[in-house]
């Protein structure tokens, strides 16, 4: 298989900001979600053929409160309030994995905060096929 990494700081960011003040990120930084329901990052991904894919979202949550996010693929909900629990520190990164089906060609993957606390800090999305 192949794995393609899509940095959050290069994605479409709604109610969030790219920052680089916590170590350990990939690329040039990460996205700090605003403290708002609906804050989100949307990646545009490309797959040569339809099929099952593993999505891996790398994140840090230095709080002790879960920061759930809805995950959509091409606008369809694929994970409802997926948990992003505390990682122990803002510079401690973990990955959250889910399996989805992607069509051939271009797809959008969006991670949207569902609570007023906002999302975790998000480093990247990987698509493994
Ligand atoms: C801290 C931390 C940020 C984080 C924020 C939060 O301010 O430095 O990177 O995004 O907490 O609680 O969301």
Tab-separated table of N, CA and C and ligand atoms in Angstrom:
chain	number	residue	atom	x	y	z
A	1	UNK	N	0.838	-1.214	0.000
A	1	UNK	CA	0.000	0.000	0.000
A	1	UNK	C	0.863	1.251	0.000
A	2	UNK	N	0.179	2.364	-0.023
A	2	UNK	CA	0.874	3.644	-0.003
A	2	UNK	C	0.228	4.545	1.042
A	3	UNK	N	1.027	5.414	1.612
A	3	UNK	CA	0.523	6.377	2.576
A	3	UNK	C	0.892	7.776	2.106
A	4	UNK	N	-0.100	8.650	2.070
A	4	UNK	CA	0.148	10.036	1.694
A	4	UNK	C	-0.224	10.923	2.873
A	5	UNK	N	0.670	11.841	3.188
A	5	UNK	CA	0.455	12.751	4.310
A	5	UNK	C	0.002	14.123	3.801
A	6	UNK	N	-1.013	14.654	4.445
A	6	UNK	CA	-1.532	15.980	4.107
A	6	UNK	C	-1.472	16.836	5.377
A	7	UNK	N	-0.623	17.841	5.349
A	7	UNK	CA	-0.447	18.676	6.539
A	7	UNK	C	-1.695	19.525	6.823
A	8	UNK	N	-2.044	19.669	8.094
A	8	UNK	CA	-3.206	20.484	8.459
A	8	UNK	C	-2.989	21.955	8.126
A	9	UNK	N	-1.747	22.424	8.301
A	9	UNK	CA	-1.484	23.848	8.070
A	9	UNK	C	-1.600	24.218	6.599
A	10	UNK	N	-1.613	23.221	5.709
A	10	UNK	CA	-1.791	23.492	4.278
A	10	UNK	C	-3.219	23.234	3.818
A	11	UNK	N	-4.090	22.827	4.715
A	11	UNK	CA	-5.469	22.505	4.364
A	11	UNK	C	-6.335	23.765	4.468
A	12	UNK	N	-7.626	23.614	4.200
A	12	UNK	CA	-8.565	24.736	4.340
A	12	UNK	C	-8.982	24.821	5.806
A	13	UNK	N	-8.697	25.945	6.423
A	13	UNK	CA	-8.918	26.113	7.863
A	13	UNK	C	-10.064	27.097	8.076
A	14	UNK	N	-11.085	26.656	8.837
A	14	UNK	CA	-12.204	27.527	9.187
A	14	UNK	C	-12.250	27.659	10.696
A	15	UNK	N	-12.094	28.848	11.194
A	15	UNK	CA	-12.076	29.093	12.644
A	15	UNK	C	-10.922	28.323	13.304
A	16	UNK	N	-9.748	28.671	12.903
A	16	UNK	CA	-8.542	28.078	13.473
A	16	UNK	C	-7.356	28.812	12.899
A	17	UNK	N	-6.183	28.506	13.417
A	17	UNK	CA	-5.000	29.222	12.952
A	17	UNK	C	-3.801	28.267	12.957
A	18	UNK	N	-2.939	28.415	11.952
A	18	UNK	CA	-1.712	27.623	11.902
A	18	UNK	C	-0.710	28.211	12.886
A	19	UNK	N	-0.173	27.357	13.711
A	19	UNK	CA	0.825	27.775	14.698
A	19	UNK	C	1.974	26.779	14.707
A	20	UNK	N	3.057	27.140	15.421
A	20	UNK	CA	4.237	26.267	15.466
A	20	UNK	C	4.927	26.363	16.830
A	21	UNK	N	4.162	26.690	17.845
A	21	UNK	CA	4.771	26.970	19.158
A	21	UNK	C	4.826	25.765	20.087
A	22	UNK	N	4.490	24.570	19.579
A	22	UNK	CA	4.673	23.342	20.371
A	22	UNK	C	5.455	22.357	19.519
A	23	UNK	N	6.525	21.813	20.062
A	23	UNK	CA	7.447	20.976	19.285
A	23	UNK	C	6.818	19.653	18.862
A	24	UNK	N	7.458	19.055	17.883
A	24	UNK	CA	7.133	17.684	17.513
A	24	UNK	C	6.222	17.550	16.316
A	25	UNK	N	5.800	18.683	15.752
A	25	UNK	CA	4.895	18.623	14.607
A	25	UNK	C	5.662	18.246	13.346
A	26	UNK	N	4.895	17.786	12.377
A	26	UNK	CA	5.414	17.530	11.036
A	26	UNK	C	5.138	18.757	10.163
A	27	UNK	N	5.900	18.930	9.126
A	27	UNK	CA	5.709	20.068	8.233
A	27	UNK	C	6.138	21.362	8.900
A	28	UNK	N	5.366	22.426	8.693
A	28	UNK	CA	5.738	23.738	9.221
A	28	UNK	C	4.935	24.134	10.444
A	29	UNK	N	4.050	23.265	10.919
A	29	UNK	CA	3.273	23.593	12.112
A	29	UNK	C	2.055	22.702	12.237
A	30	UNK	N	1.062	23.239	12.902
A	30	UNK	CA	-0.180	22.498	13.171
A	30	UNK	C	-1.303	23.508	13.188
A	31	UNK	N	-2.531	23.019	13.294
A	31	UNK	CA	-3.678	23.930	13.400
A	31	UNK	C	-4.207	23.939	14.821
A	32	UNK	N	-4.298	25.132	15.369
A	32	UNK	CA	-4.944	25.379	16.654
A	32	UNK	C	-6.372	25.803	16.352
A	33	UNK	N	-7.318	24.927	16.654
A	33	UNK	CA	-8.732	25.232	16.425
A	33	UNK	C	-9.181	26.373	17.342
A	34	UNK	N	-10.073	27.220	16.844
A	34	UNK	CA	-10.726	28.187	17.724
A	34	UNK	C	-11.615	27.440	18.718
A	35	UNK	N	-11.879	28.097	19.829
A	35	UNK	CA	-12.773	27.511	20.829
A	35	UNK	C	-14.215	27.751	20.390
A	36	UNK	N	-14.643	26.970	19.407
A	36	UNK	CA	-15.967	27.167	18.835
A	36	UNK	C	-16.466	25.887	18.193
A	37	UNK	N	-17.747	25.598	18.398
A	37	UNK	CA	-18.397	24.536	17.638
A	37	UNK	C	-18.308	24.904	16.160
A	38	UNK	N	-17.964	23.962	15.330
A	38	UNK	CA	-17.916	24.211	13.894
A	38	UNK	C	-16.538	24.568	13.377
A	39	UNK	N	-15.610	24.863	14.267
A	39	UNK	CA	-14.246	25.103	13.789
A	39	UNK	C	-13.752	23.819	13.116
A	40	UNK	N	-13.089	23.976	11.973
A	40	UNK	CA	-12.738	22.756	11.242
A	40	UNK	C	-11.534	22.919	10.338
A	41	UNK	N	-10.984	21.763	9.972
A	41	UNK	CA	-9.934	21.661	8.955
A	41	UNK	C	-10.455	20.732	7.879
A	42	UNK	N	-10.316	21.144	6.633
A	42	UNK	CA	-10.744	20.299	5.517
A	42	UNK	C	-9.575	20.058	4.571
A	43	UNK	N	-9.304	18.771	4.404
A	43	UNK	CA	-8.240	18.356	3.490
A	43	UNK	C	-8.842	17.897	2.165
A	44	UNK	N	-8.148	18.158	1.100
A	44	UNK	CA	-8.501	17.589	-0.196
A	44	UNK	C	-7.486	16.499	-0.487
A	45	UNK	N	-7.989	15.279	-0.640
A	45	UNK	CA	-7.106	14.127	-0.833
A	45	UNK	C	-7.398	13.507	-2.188
A	46	UNK	N	-6.459	12.759	-2.668
A	46	UNK	CA	-6.581	12.183	-3.999
A	46	UNK	C	-6.264	10.702	-3.946
A	47	UNK	N	-7.154	9.905	-4.501
A	47	UNK	CA	-6.906	8.460	-4.535
A	47	UNK	C	-7.120	7.959	-5.960
A	48	UNK	N	-6.205	7.158	-6.466
A	48	UNK	CA	-6.288	6.727	-7.859
A	48	UNK	C	-7.427	5.749	-8.133
A	49	UNK	N	-7.835	4.993	-7.112
A	49	UNK	CA	-8.902	4.014	-7.309
A	49	UNK	C	-9.803	4.002	-6.087
A	50	UNK	N	-11.060	3.649	-6.281
A	50	UNK	CA	-11.987	3.546	-5.161
A	50	UNK	C	-11.572	2.399	-4.249
A	51	UNK	N	-11.896	2.547	-2.964
A	51	UNK	CA	-11.611	1.451	-2.048
A	51	UNK	C	-11.496	1.907	-0.614
A	52	UNK	N	-11.135	0.955	0.218
A	52	UNK	CA	-10.996	1.205	1.639
A	52	UNK	C	-9.693	1.939	1.914
A	53	UNK	N	-9.757	2.889	2.818
A	53	UNK	CA	-8.553	3.620	3.205
A	53	UNK	C	-8.533	3.787	4.719
A	54	UNK	N	-7.340	3.798	5.270
A	54	UNK	CA	-7.153	4.123	6.674
A	54	UNK	C	-6.794	5.592	6.776
A	55	UNK	N	-7.584	6.334	7.559
A	55	UNK	CA	-7.285	7.734	7.827
A	55	UNK	C	-6.615	7.820	9.194
A	56	UNK	N	-5.547	8.589	9.248
A	56	UNK	CA	-4.814	8.749	10.503
A	56	UNK	C	-4.699	10.252	10.778
A	57	UNK	N	-5.287	10.705	11.864
A	57	UNK	CA	-5.231	12.119	12.240
A	57	UNK	C	-4.283	12.256	13.418
A	58	UNK	N	-3.211	13.031	13.214
A	58	UNK	CA	-2.235	13.230	14.302
A	58	UNK	C	-2.595	14.504	15.043
A	59	UNK	N	-2.638	14.401	16.371
A	59	UNK	CA	-3.130	15.530	17.159
A	59	UNK	C	-2.438	15.581	18.509
A	60	UNK	N	-2.557	16.736	19.158
A	60	UNK	CA	-2.138	16.890	20.551
A	60	UNK	C	-3.270	17.570	21.306
A	61	UNK	N	-3.484	17.098	22.518
A	61	UNK	CA	-4.472	17.723	23.403
A	61	UNK	C	-3.853	17.775	24.791
A	62	UNK	N	-3.311	18.923	25.135
A	62	UNK	CA	-2.641	19.081	26.424
A	62	UNK	C	-3.585	19.311	27.581
A	63	UNK	N	-4.861	19.323	27.295
A	63	UNK	CA	-5.854	19.419	28.367
A	63	UNK	C	-6.231	18.014	28.818
A	64	UNK	N	-7.069	17.941	29.829
A	64	UNK	CA	-7.543	16.627	30.281
A	64	UNK	C	-8.983	16.383	29.840
A	65	UNK	N	-9.478	17.264	28.982
A	65	UNK	CA	-10.861	17.150	28.497
A	65	UNK	C	-10.866	16.645	27.062
A	66	UNK	N	-11.711	15.675	26.789
A	66	UNK	CA	-11.906	15.193	25.435
A	66	UNK	C	-12.301	16.355	24.513
A	67	UNK	N	-11.802	16.340	23.278
A	67	UNK	CA	-12.169	17.365	22.293
A	67	UNK	C	-12.730	16.670	21.051
A	68	UNK	N	-13.961	16.200	21.135
A	68	UNK	CA	-14.509	15.390	20.040
A	68	UNK	C	-14.653	16.189	18.740
A	69	UNK	N	-14.535	15.445	17.637
A	69	UNK	CA	-14.752	16.046	16.314
A	69	UNK	C	-15.565	15.092	15.448
A	70	UNK	N	-16.441	15.678	14.650
A	70	UNK	CA	-17.129	14.930	13.605
A	70	UNK	C	-16.191	14.825	12.407
A	71	UNK	N	-16.105	13.634	11.832
A	71	UNK	CA	-15.296	13.434	10.640
A	71	UNK	C	-16.245	13.170	9.472
A	72	UNK	N	-16.110	13.960	8.426
A	72	UNK	CA	-16.907	13.742	7.225
A	72	UNK	C	-15.997	13.458	6.044
A	73	UNK	N	-16.518	12.649	5.133
A	73	UNK	CA	-15.856	12.395	3.853
A	73	UNK	C	-16.827	12.801	2.755
A	74	UNK	N	-16.444	13.731	1.947
A	74	UNK	CA	-17.309	14.268	0.889
A	74	UNK	C	-18.669	14.669	1.452
A	75	UNK	N	-18.653	15.241	2.634
A	75	UNK	CA	-19.863	15.765	3.269
A	75	UNK	C	-20.656	14.757	4.072
A	76	UNK	N	-20.312	13.485	3.974
A	76	UNK	CA	-21.044	12.440	4.698
A	76	UNK	C	-20.334	12.124	6.009
A	77	UNK	N	-21.115	12.045	7.069
A	77	UNK	CA	-20.543	11.762	8.389
A	77	UNK	C	-20.026	10.329	8.444
A	78	UNK	N	-18.757	10.164	8.754
A	78	UNK	CA	-18.194	8.817	8.867
A	78	UNK	C	-17.783	8.489	10.301
A	79	UNK	N	-17.662	9.497	11.144
A	79	UNK	CA	-17.359	9.264	12.564
A	79	UNK	C	-18.018	10.387	13.359
A	80	UNK	N	-18.943	10.004	14.224
A	80	UNK	CA	-19.742	10.964	14.981
A	80	UNK	C	-19.058	11.249	16.315
A	81	UNK	N	-18.649	12.479	16.502
A	81	UNK	CA	-18.020	12.889	17.753
A	81	UNK	C	-16.893	11.933	18.148
A	82	UNK	N	-16.009	11.723	17.201
A	82	UNK	CA	-14.818	10.895	17.455
A	82	UNK	C	-14.007	11.543	18.578
A	83	UNK	N	-13.613	10.752	19.544
A	83	UNK	CA	-12.920	11.323	20.704
A	83	UNK	C	-11.467	11.654	20.390
A	84	UNK	N	-11.022	12.782	20.909
A	84	UNK	CA	-9.608	13.160	20.871
A	84	UNK	C	-9.229	13.520	22.307
A	85	UNK	N	-8.890	12.496	23.057
A	85	UNK	CA	-8.663	12.646	24.495
A	85	UNK	C	-7.291	13.253	24.762
A	86	UNK	N	-7.053	13.596	26.003
A	86	UNK	CA	-5.802	14.252	26.379
A	86	UNK	C	-4.591	13.401	26.027
A	87	UNK	N	-3.542	14.064	25.527
A	87	UNK	CA	-2.289	13.368	25.209
A	87	UNK	C	-1.220	13.623	26.267
A	88	UNK	N	-1.537	14.439	27.251
A	88	UNK	CA	-0.610	14.690	28.347
A	88	UNK	C	0.107	16.026	28.261
A	89	UNK	N	0.313	16.498	27.040
A	89	UNK	CA	1.008	17.778	26.847
A	89	UNK	C	0.743	18.250	25.423
A	90	UNK	N	0.896	19.548	25.195
A	90	UNK	CA	0.655	20.086	23.844
A	90	UNK	C	1.749	19.664	22.874
A	91	UNK	N	2.904	19.239	23.387
A	91	UNK	CA	3.980	18.763	22.511
A	91	UNK	C	4.018	17.243	22.431
A	92	UNK	N	3.000	16.584	22.952
A	92	UNK	CA	2.905	15.128	22.873
A	92	UNK	C	1.806	14.776	21.879
A	93	UNK	N	2.209	14.152	20.790
A	93	UNK	CA	1.309	13.909	19.660
A	93	UNK	C	0.913	12.445	19.594
A	94	UNK	N	-0.333	12.202	19.260
A	94	UNK	CA	-0.829	10.836	19.078
A	94	UNK	C	-1.628	10.787	17.786
A	95	UNK	N	-1.892	9.575	17.300
A	95	UNK	CA	-2.723	9.453	16.109
A	95	UNK	C	-4.034	8.760	16.442
A	96	UNK	N	-5.060	9.197	15.744
A	96	UNK	CA	-6.408	8.640	15.857
A	96	UNK	C	-6.715	8.066	14.480
A	97	UNK	N	-7.144	6.812	14.451
A	97	UNK	CA	-7.262	6.095	13.184
A	97	UNK	C	-8.700	5.686	12.926
A	98	UNK	N	-9.139	5.803	11.698
A	98	UNK	CA	-10.432	5.267	11.315
A	98	UNK	C	-10.370	4.750	9.889
A	99	UNK	N	-11.285	3.859	9.565
A	99	UNK	CA	-11.321	3.243	8.245
A	99	UNK	C	-12.525	3.774	7.481
A	100	UNK	N	-12.300	4.186	6.257
A	100	UNK	CA	-13.376	4.741	5.438
A	100	UNK	C	-13.292	4.162	4.025
A	101	UNK	N	-14.313	4.439	3.250
A	101	UNK	CA	-14.286	4.102	1.825
A	101	UNK	C	-14.182	5.388	1.035
A	102	UNK	N	-13.240	5.424	0.116
A	102	UNK	CA	-13.061	6.605	-0.719
A	102	UNK	C	-13.343	6.250	-2.175
A	103	UNK	N	-13.972	7.186	-2.897
A	103	UNK	CA	-14.133	6.969	-4.336
A	103	UNK	C	-12.816	7.267	-5.050
A	104	UNK	N	-12.747	6.918	-6.310
A	104	UNK	CA	-11.583	7.304	-7.113
A	104	UNK	C	-11.588	8.809	-7.308
A	105	UNK	N	-10.401	9.394	-7.337
A	105	UNK	CA	-10.293	10.819	-7.611
A	105	UNK	C	-10.162	11.633	-6.345
A	106	UNK	N	-10.723	12.831	-6.387
A	106	UNK	CA	-10.546	13.786	-5.305
A	106	UNK	C	-11.671	13.664	-4.287
A	107	UNK	N	-11.307	13.683	-3.015
A	107	UNK	CA	-12.286	13.679	-1.932
A	107	UNK	C	-11.925	14.756	-0.917
A	108	UNK	N	-12.931	15.185	-0.159
A	108	UNK	CA	-12.670	16.075	0.965
A	108	UNK	C	-12.861	15.297	2.262
A	109	UNK	N	-11.955	15.528	3.172
A	109	UNK	CA	-12.051	14.976	4.534
A	109	UNK	C	-12.036	16.163	5.479
A	110	UNK	N	-13.068	16.243	6.320
A	110	UNK	CA	-13.180	17.387	7.223
A	110	UNK	C	-13.273	16.902	8.666
A	111	UNK	N	-12.578	17.585	9.572
A	111	UNK	CA	-12.629	17.296	11.014
A	111	UNK	C	-13.150	18.548	11.708
A	112	UNK	N	-14.361	18.435	12.275
A	112	UNK	CA	-15.077	19.587	12.819
A	112	UNK	C	-15.303	19.443	14.313
A	113	UNK	N	-14.897	20.436	15.066
A	113	UNK	CA	-15.117	20.423	16.520
A	113	UNK	C	-16.607	20.486	16.825
A	114	UNK	N	-17.026	19.678	17.785
A	114	UNK	CA	-18.451	19.621	18.125
A	114	UNK	C	-18.758	20.225	19.484
A	115	UNK	N	-17.756	20.722	20.176
A	115	UNK	CA	-18.021	21.388	21.451
A	115	UNK	C	-17.389	22.782	21.441
A	116	UNK	N	-17.835	23.617	22.359
A	116	UNK	CA	-17.370	25.005	22.431
A	116	UNK	C	-15.912	25.116	22.862
A	117	UNK	N	-15.327	24.017	23.279
A	117	UNK	CA	-13.894	24.011	23.606
A	117	UNK	C	-13.062	24.020	22.332
A	118	UNK	N	-13.665	23.590	21.232
A	118	UNK	CA	-12.937	23.481	19.965
A	118	UNK	C	-12.229	22.150	19.840
A	119	UNK	N	-11.456	22.000	18.799
A	119	UNK	CA	-10.748	20.750	18.551
A	119	UNK	C	-9.421	20.714	19.276
A	120	UNK	N	-8.717	19.593	19.144
A	120	UNK	CA	-7.333	19.515	19.618
A	120	UNK	C	-6.450	20.300	18.657
A	121	UNK	N	-5.164	20.378	18.901
A	121	UNK	CA	-4.226	20.848	17.869
A	121	UNK	C	-4.012	19.692	16.900
A	122	UNK	N	-4.158	19.964	15.614
A	122	UNK	CA	-4.090	18.899	14.609
A	122	UNK	C	-2.875	19.112	13.715
A	123	UNK	N	-2.084	18.056	13.580
A	123	UNK	CA	-0.820	18.126	12.844
A	123	UNK	C	-0.990	17.732	11.375
A	124	UNK	N	-1.619	16.576	11.154
A	124	UNK	CA	-1.788	16.147	9.754
A	124	UNK	C	-2.843	15.079	9.636
A	125	UNK	N	-3.224	14.808	8.402
A	125	UNK	CA	-4.045	13.653	8.024
A	125	UNK	C	-3.188	12.772	7.131
A	126	UNK	N	-3.157	11.493	7.431
A	126	UNK	CA	-2.542	10.538	6.512
A	126	UNK	C	-3.622	9.639	5.934
A	127	UNK	N	-3.468	9.338	4.661
A	127	UNK	CA	-4.379	8.423	3.976
A	127	UNK	C	-3.560	7.225	3.542
A	128	UNK	N	-3.890	6.079	4.111
A	128	UNK	CA	-3.172	4.838	3.786
A	128	UNK	C	-4.099	3.921	3.010
A	129	UNK	N	-3.586	3.432	1.910
A	129	UNK	CA	-4.404	2.569	1.060
A	129	UNK	C	-3.677	1.259	0.798
B	1	LIG	C1	-2.983	26.381	24.879
B	1	LIG	C2	-2.032	25.836	23.848
B	1	LIG	C3	-2.666	25.887	22.457
B	1	LIG	C4	-3.987	25.160	22.482
B	1	LIG	C5	-4.880	25.806	23.532
B	1	LIG	C6	-6.220	25.106	23.648
B	1	LIG	O1	-3.173	27.752	24.670
B	1	LIG	O2	-0.843	26.589	23.836
B	1	LIG	O3	-1.790	25.306	21.500
B	1	LIG	O4	-4.606	25.195	21.229
B	1	LIG	O5	-4.252	25.746	24.804
B	1	LIG	O6	-6.650	24.832	24.762
B	1	LIG	O7	-6.842	24.826	22.627
